[in-house]
Coordinates of C-alpha atoms and ligand atoms in Angstrom, one line a residue:
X1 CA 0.0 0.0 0.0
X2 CA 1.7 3.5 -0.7
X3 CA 1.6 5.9 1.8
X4 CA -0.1 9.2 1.7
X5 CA 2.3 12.2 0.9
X6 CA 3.8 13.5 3.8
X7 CA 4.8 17.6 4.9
X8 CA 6.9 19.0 7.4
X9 CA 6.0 22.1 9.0
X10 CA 8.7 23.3 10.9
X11 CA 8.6 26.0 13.9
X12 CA 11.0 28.5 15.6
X13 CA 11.8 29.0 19.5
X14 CA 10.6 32.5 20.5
X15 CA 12.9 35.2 22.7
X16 CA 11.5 37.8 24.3
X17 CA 14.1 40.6 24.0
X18 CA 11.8 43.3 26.0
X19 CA 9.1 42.0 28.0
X20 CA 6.9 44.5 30.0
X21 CA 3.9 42.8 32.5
X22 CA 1.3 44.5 34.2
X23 CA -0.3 43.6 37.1
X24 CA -3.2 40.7 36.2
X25 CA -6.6 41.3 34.6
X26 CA -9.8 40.3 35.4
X27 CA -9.5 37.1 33.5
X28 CA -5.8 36.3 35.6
X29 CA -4.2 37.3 32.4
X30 CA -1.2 39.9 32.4
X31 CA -1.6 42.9 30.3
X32 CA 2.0 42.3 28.6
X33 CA 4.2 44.9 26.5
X34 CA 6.7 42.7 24.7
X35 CA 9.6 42.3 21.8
X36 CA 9.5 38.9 20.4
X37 CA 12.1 37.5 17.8
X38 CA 11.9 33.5 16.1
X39 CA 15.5 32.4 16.9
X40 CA 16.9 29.2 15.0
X41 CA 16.2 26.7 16.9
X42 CA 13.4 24.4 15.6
X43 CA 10.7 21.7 16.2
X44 CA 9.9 19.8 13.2
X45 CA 6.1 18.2 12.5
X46 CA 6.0 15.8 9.8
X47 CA 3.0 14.3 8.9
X48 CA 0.5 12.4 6.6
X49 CA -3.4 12.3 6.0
X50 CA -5.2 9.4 8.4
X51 CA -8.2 8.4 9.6
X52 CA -7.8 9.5 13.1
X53 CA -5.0 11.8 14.7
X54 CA -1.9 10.1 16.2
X55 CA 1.2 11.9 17.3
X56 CA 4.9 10.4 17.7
X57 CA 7.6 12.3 20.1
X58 CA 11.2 12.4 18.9
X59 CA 13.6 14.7 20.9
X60 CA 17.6 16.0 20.8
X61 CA 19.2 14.6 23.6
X62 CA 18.8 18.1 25.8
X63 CA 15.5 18.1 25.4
X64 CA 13.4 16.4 28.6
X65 CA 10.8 14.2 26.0
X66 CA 9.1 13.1 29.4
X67 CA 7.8 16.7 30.0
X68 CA 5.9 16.9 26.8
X69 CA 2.5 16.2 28.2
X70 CA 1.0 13.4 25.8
X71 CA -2.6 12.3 24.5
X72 CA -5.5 14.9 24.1
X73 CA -3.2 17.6 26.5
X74 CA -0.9 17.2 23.6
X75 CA -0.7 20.8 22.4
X76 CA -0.7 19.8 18.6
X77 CA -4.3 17.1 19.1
X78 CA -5.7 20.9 20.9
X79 CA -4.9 22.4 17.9
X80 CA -6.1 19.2 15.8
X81 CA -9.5 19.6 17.9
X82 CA -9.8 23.7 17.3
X83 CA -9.1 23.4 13.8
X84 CA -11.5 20.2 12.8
X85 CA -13.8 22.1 15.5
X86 CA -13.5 25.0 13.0
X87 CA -14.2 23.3 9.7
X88 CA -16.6 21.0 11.2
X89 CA -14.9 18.0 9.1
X90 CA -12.3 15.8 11.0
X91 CA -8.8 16.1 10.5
X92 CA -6.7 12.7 11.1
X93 CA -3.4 13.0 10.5
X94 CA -0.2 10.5 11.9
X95 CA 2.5 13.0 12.4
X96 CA 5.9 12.8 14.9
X97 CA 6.7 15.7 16.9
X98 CA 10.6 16.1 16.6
X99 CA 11.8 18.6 20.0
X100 CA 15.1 20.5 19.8
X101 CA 13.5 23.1 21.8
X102 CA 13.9 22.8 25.7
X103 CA 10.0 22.2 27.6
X104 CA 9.3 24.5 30.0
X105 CA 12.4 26.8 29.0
X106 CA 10.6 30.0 28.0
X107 CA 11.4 29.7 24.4
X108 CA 7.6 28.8 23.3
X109 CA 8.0 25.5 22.0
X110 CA 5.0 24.2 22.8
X111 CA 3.9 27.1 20.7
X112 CA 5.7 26.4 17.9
X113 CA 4.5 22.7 17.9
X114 CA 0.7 24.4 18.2
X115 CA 1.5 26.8 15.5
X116 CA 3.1 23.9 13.4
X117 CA 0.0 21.7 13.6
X118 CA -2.0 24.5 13.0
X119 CA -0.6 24.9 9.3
X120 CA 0.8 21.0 8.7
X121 CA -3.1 20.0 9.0
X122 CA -4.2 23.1 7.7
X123 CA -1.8 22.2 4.3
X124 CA -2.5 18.5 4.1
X125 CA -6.3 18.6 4.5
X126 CA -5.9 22.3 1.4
X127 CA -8.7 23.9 3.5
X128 CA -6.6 27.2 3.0
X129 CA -7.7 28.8 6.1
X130 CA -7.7 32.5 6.1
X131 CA -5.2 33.8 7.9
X132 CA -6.9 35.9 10.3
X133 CA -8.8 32.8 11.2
X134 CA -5.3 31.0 11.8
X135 CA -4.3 34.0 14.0
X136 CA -7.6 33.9 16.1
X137 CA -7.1 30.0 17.0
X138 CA -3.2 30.1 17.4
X139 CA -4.4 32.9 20.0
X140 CA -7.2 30.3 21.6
X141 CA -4.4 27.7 22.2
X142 CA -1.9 30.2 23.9
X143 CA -0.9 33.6 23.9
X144 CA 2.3 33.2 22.7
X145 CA 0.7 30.9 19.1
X146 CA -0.4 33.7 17.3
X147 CA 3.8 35.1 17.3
X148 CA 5.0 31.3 16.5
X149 CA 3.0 32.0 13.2
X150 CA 4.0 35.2 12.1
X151 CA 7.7 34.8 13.2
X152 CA 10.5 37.3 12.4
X153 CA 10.8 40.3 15.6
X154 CA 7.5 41.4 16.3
X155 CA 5.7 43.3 19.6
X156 CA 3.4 41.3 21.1
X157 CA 0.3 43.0 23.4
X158 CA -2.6 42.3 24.7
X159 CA -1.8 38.7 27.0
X160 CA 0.6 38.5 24.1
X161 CA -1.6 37.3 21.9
X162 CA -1.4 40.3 19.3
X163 CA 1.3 40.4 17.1
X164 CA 2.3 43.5 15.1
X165 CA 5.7 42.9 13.2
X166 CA 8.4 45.2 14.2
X167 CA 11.3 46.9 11.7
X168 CA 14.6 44.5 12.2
X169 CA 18.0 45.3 9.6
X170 CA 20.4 43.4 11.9
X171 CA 21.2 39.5 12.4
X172 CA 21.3 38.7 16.0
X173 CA 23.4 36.2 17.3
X174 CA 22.7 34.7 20.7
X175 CA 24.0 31.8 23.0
X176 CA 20.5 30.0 24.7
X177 CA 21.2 28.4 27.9
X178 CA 19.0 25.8 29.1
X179 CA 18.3 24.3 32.2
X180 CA 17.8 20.5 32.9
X181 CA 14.6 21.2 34.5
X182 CA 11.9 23.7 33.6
X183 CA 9.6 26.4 35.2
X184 CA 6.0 26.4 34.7
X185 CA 5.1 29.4 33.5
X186 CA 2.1 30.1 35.3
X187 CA 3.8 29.6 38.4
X188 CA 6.4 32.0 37.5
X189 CA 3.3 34.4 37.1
X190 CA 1.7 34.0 40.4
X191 CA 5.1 34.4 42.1
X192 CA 5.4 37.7 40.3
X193 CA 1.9 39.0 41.6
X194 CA 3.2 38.0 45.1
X195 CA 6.1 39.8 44.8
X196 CA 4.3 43.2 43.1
X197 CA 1.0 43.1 45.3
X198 CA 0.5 46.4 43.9
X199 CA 1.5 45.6 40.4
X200 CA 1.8 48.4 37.6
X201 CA -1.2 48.6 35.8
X202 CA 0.4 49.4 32.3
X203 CA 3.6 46.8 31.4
X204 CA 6.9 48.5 30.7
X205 CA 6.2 50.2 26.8
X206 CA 8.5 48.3 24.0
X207 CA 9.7 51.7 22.7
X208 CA 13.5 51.7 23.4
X209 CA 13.9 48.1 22.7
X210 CA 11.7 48.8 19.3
X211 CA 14.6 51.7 18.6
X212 CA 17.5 49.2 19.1
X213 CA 16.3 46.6 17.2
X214 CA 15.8 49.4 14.1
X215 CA 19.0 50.9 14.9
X216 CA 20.9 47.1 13.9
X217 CA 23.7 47.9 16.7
X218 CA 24.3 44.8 19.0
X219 CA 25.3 47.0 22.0
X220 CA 21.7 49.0 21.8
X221 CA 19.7 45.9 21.8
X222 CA 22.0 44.4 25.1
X223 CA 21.6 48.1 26.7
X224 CA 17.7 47.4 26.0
X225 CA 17.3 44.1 27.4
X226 CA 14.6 43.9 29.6
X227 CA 12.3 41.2 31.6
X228 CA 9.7 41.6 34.6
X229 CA 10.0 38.2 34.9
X230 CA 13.7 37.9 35.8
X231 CA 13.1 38.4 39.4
X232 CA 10.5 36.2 39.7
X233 CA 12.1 33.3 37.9
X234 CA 15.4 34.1 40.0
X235 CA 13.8 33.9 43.1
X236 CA 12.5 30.4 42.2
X237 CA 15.9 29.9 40.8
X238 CA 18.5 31.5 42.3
X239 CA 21.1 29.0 39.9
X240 CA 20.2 31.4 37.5
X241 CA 21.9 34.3 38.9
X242 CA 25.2 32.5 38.4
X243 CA 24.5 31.7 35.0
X244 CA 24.2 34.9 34.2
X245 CA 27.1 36.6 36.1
X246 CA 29.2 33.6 34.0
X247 CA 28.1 34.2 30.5
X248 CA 28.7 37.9 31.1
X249 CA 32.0 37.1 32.3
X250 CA 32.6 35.1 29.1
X251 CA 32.2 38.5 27.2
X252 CA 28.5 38.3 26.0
X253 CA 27.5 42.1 25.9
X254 CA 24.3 41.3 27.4
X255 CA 22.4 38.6 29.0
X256 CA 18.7 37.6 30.7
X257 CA 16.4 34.7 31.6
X258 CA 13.8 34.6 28.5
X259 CA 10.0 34.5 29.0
X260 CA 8.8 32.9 32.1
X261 CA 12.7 31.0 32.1
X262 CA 14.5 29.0 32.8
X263 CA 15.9 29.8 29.8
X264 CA 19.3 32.2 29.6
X265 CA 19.5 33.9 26.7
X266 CA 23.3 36.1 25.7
X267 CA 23.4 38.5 22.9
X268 CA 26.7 38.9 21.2
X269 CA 28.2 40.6 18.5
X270 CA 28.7 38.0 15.5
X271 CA 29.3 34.4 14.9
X272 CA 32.6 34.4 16.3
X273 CA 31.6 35.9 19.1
X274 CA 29.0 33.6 20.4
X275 CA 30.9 30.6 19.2
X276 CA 33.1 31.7 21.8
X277 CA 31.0 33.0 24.6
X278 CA 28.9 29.5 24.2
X279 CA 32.4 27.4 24.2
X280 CA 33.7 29.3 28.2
X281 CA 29.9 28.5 28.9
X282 CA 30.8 24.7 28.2
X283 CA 34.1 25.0 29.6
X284 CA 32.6 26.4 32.9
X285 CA 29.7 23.2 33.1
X286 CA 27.1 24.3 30.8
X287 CA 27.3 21.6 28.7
X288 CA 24.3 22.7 26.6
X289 CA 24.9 26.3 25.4
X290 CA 23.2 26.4 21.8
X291 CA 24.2 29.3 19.4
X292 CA 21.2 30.9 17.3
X293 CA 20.4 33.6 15.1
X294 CA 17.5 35.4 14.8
X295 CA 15.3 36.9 13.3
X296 CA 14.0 33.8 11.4
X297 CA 10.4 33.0 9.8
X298 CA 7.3 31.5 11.5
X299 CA 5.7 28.2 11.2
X300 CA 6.3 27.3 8.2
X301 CA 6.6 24.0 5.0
X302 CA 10.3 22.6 4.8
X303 CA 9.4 19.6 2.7
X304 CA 6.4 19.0 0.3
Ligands
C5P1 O1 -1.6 31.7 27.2 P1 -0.9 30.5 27.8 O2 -1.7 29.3 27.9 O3 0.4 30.3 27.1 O4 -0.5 31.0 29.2 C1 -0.1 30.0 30.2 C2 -0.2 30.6 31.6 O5 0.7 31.7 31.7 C3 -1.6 31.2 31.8 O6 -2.5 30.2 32.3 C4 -1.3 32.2 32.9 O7 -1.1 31.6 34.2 C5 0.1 32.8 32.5 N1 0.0 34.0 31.6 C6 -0.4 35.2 32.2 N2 -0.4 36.3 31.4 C7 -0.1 36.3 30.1 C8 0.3 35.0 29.5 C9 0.3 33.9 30.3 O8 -0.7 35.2 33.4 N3 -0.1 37.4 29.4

């Protein structure tokens, strides 16, 4: 029997190079102000027409496969379930999930595996969804989905969840830094409300990083390098703190726990540059320090 034609849809890791939070809405939500960029480091989704949905789990060897919650919590059968729930026509695919990027990190990548499934399904079934409609359920599965589509830099508002791309000249080059265990994310938030009882009702505006990234100078964007949740994530991880006192001592110009964390993320001048700053990282017992560039496309087909 021959097999259906297969696609891969592949998906980048998200940074957030300015991320502003405010203190939570009604709905729990934080009102966020934020600079994302799609960095090279990618989860793949390759996949075939079925009867019913089925989804295989590779991962690199740095990335925790065990914290990839399976079955319907899956991210990619959520976004299986919103998309056939969309169309109203079911949507079986057989399709393997393979991780490079850390769980739990910081870096979105159960994002990018939603965003991937999103447009592998929505390519293999041709229902040529509009993209607005894309944008709206990418938002329903998580606020960082809708960015894992569009890719590229881009400031995210709302709960993160609207994504208005952002003028970028330059090529960024940063050393990522994961840990060996994660950090939920929405425990990283409540720790933040506990430590701001009064939090600010407006998150930190994106403006000065927004200049940097236009102005395509390295040492601008490290001078702009902001995250409310540093201090939560650091208090729930003080290890972090070290990490980043050592990859600043290794000469990155700038450095800070992405997203939620664990994540650390060092910006440095060109190729040569991180090779180096990731190589002292190794040397000093951080086995896994992955150079990436960025900006870099959204979910998008490698293979047809
Ligand atoms: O939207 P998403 O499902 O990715 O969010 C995961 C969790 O992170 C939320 O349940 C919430 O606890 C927290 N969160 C938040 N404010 C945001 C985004 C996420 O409090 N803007």
């Amino acid at each position: 029997m021959t097999r259906p034609p297969s696609l891969t849809v592949r998906a980048a890791a998200k940074l957030n190079l300015h991320l502003g939070v405010g203190g939570p809405r009604e709905d729990g939500y934080h009102p966020l102000a934020t600079v994302y960029q799609a960095v090279s480091l990618y989860d793949d989704l390759t996949g075939h027409r079925a009867p019913g949905l089925s989804v295989d789990l590779t991962a690199a060897r740095h990335v925790v496969a065990g914290d990839v919650p399976s079955g319907e919590g899956n991210i990619v059968a959520r976004a299986a379930a919103l998309l056939e729930a969309h169309h109203g026509v079911p949507l079986g695919a057989t399709v393997t999930l393979h991780k490079e990027i850390p769980v739990a990190g910081g870096l979105a990548g159960g994002s990018a595996d939603a965003a991937a499934a999103l447009v592998l399904l929505d390519r293999l079934w041709e229902l040529d969804t509009p993209e607005p409609d894309l944008l709206r359920l990418a938002g329903a599965l998580g606020s960082d989905v809708p960015f894992a589509l569009v890719g590229g830099t881009a400031v995210g508002s709302g709960r993160g969840e609207l994504v208005t791309p952002t003028a970028d000249p330059g090529t960024w080059w940063w050393v990522v830094v994961p840990s060996p265990s994660g950090l939920s994310t929405p425990a990283v938030y409540r720790h933040w409300d506990r430590l701001h009882p009064d939090g600010p009702v407006a998150p930190a505006s994106v403006d000065r990083m927004v200049a940097a990234v236009a102005s395509g100078d390295p040492r601008a964007v490290a001078a702009a390098l902001h995250n409310d949740l540093q201090v939560a994530a650091l208090d729930l991880r003080p290890d972090l703190g070290a990490l980043l006192a050592r990859g600043e001592a290794e000469g990155a110009l700038g450095g800070q726990v992405t997203g939620s964390g664990p994540t650390c993320v060092f910006l440095c001048e060109d190729g040569d540059h991180a090779r180096a700053v990731a190589a002292g990282l190794r040397g000093a017992g951080r086995p896994v320090a992955m150079v990436a560039t960025g900006p870099v496309a959204g979910a998008h087909l490698v293979v047809a």
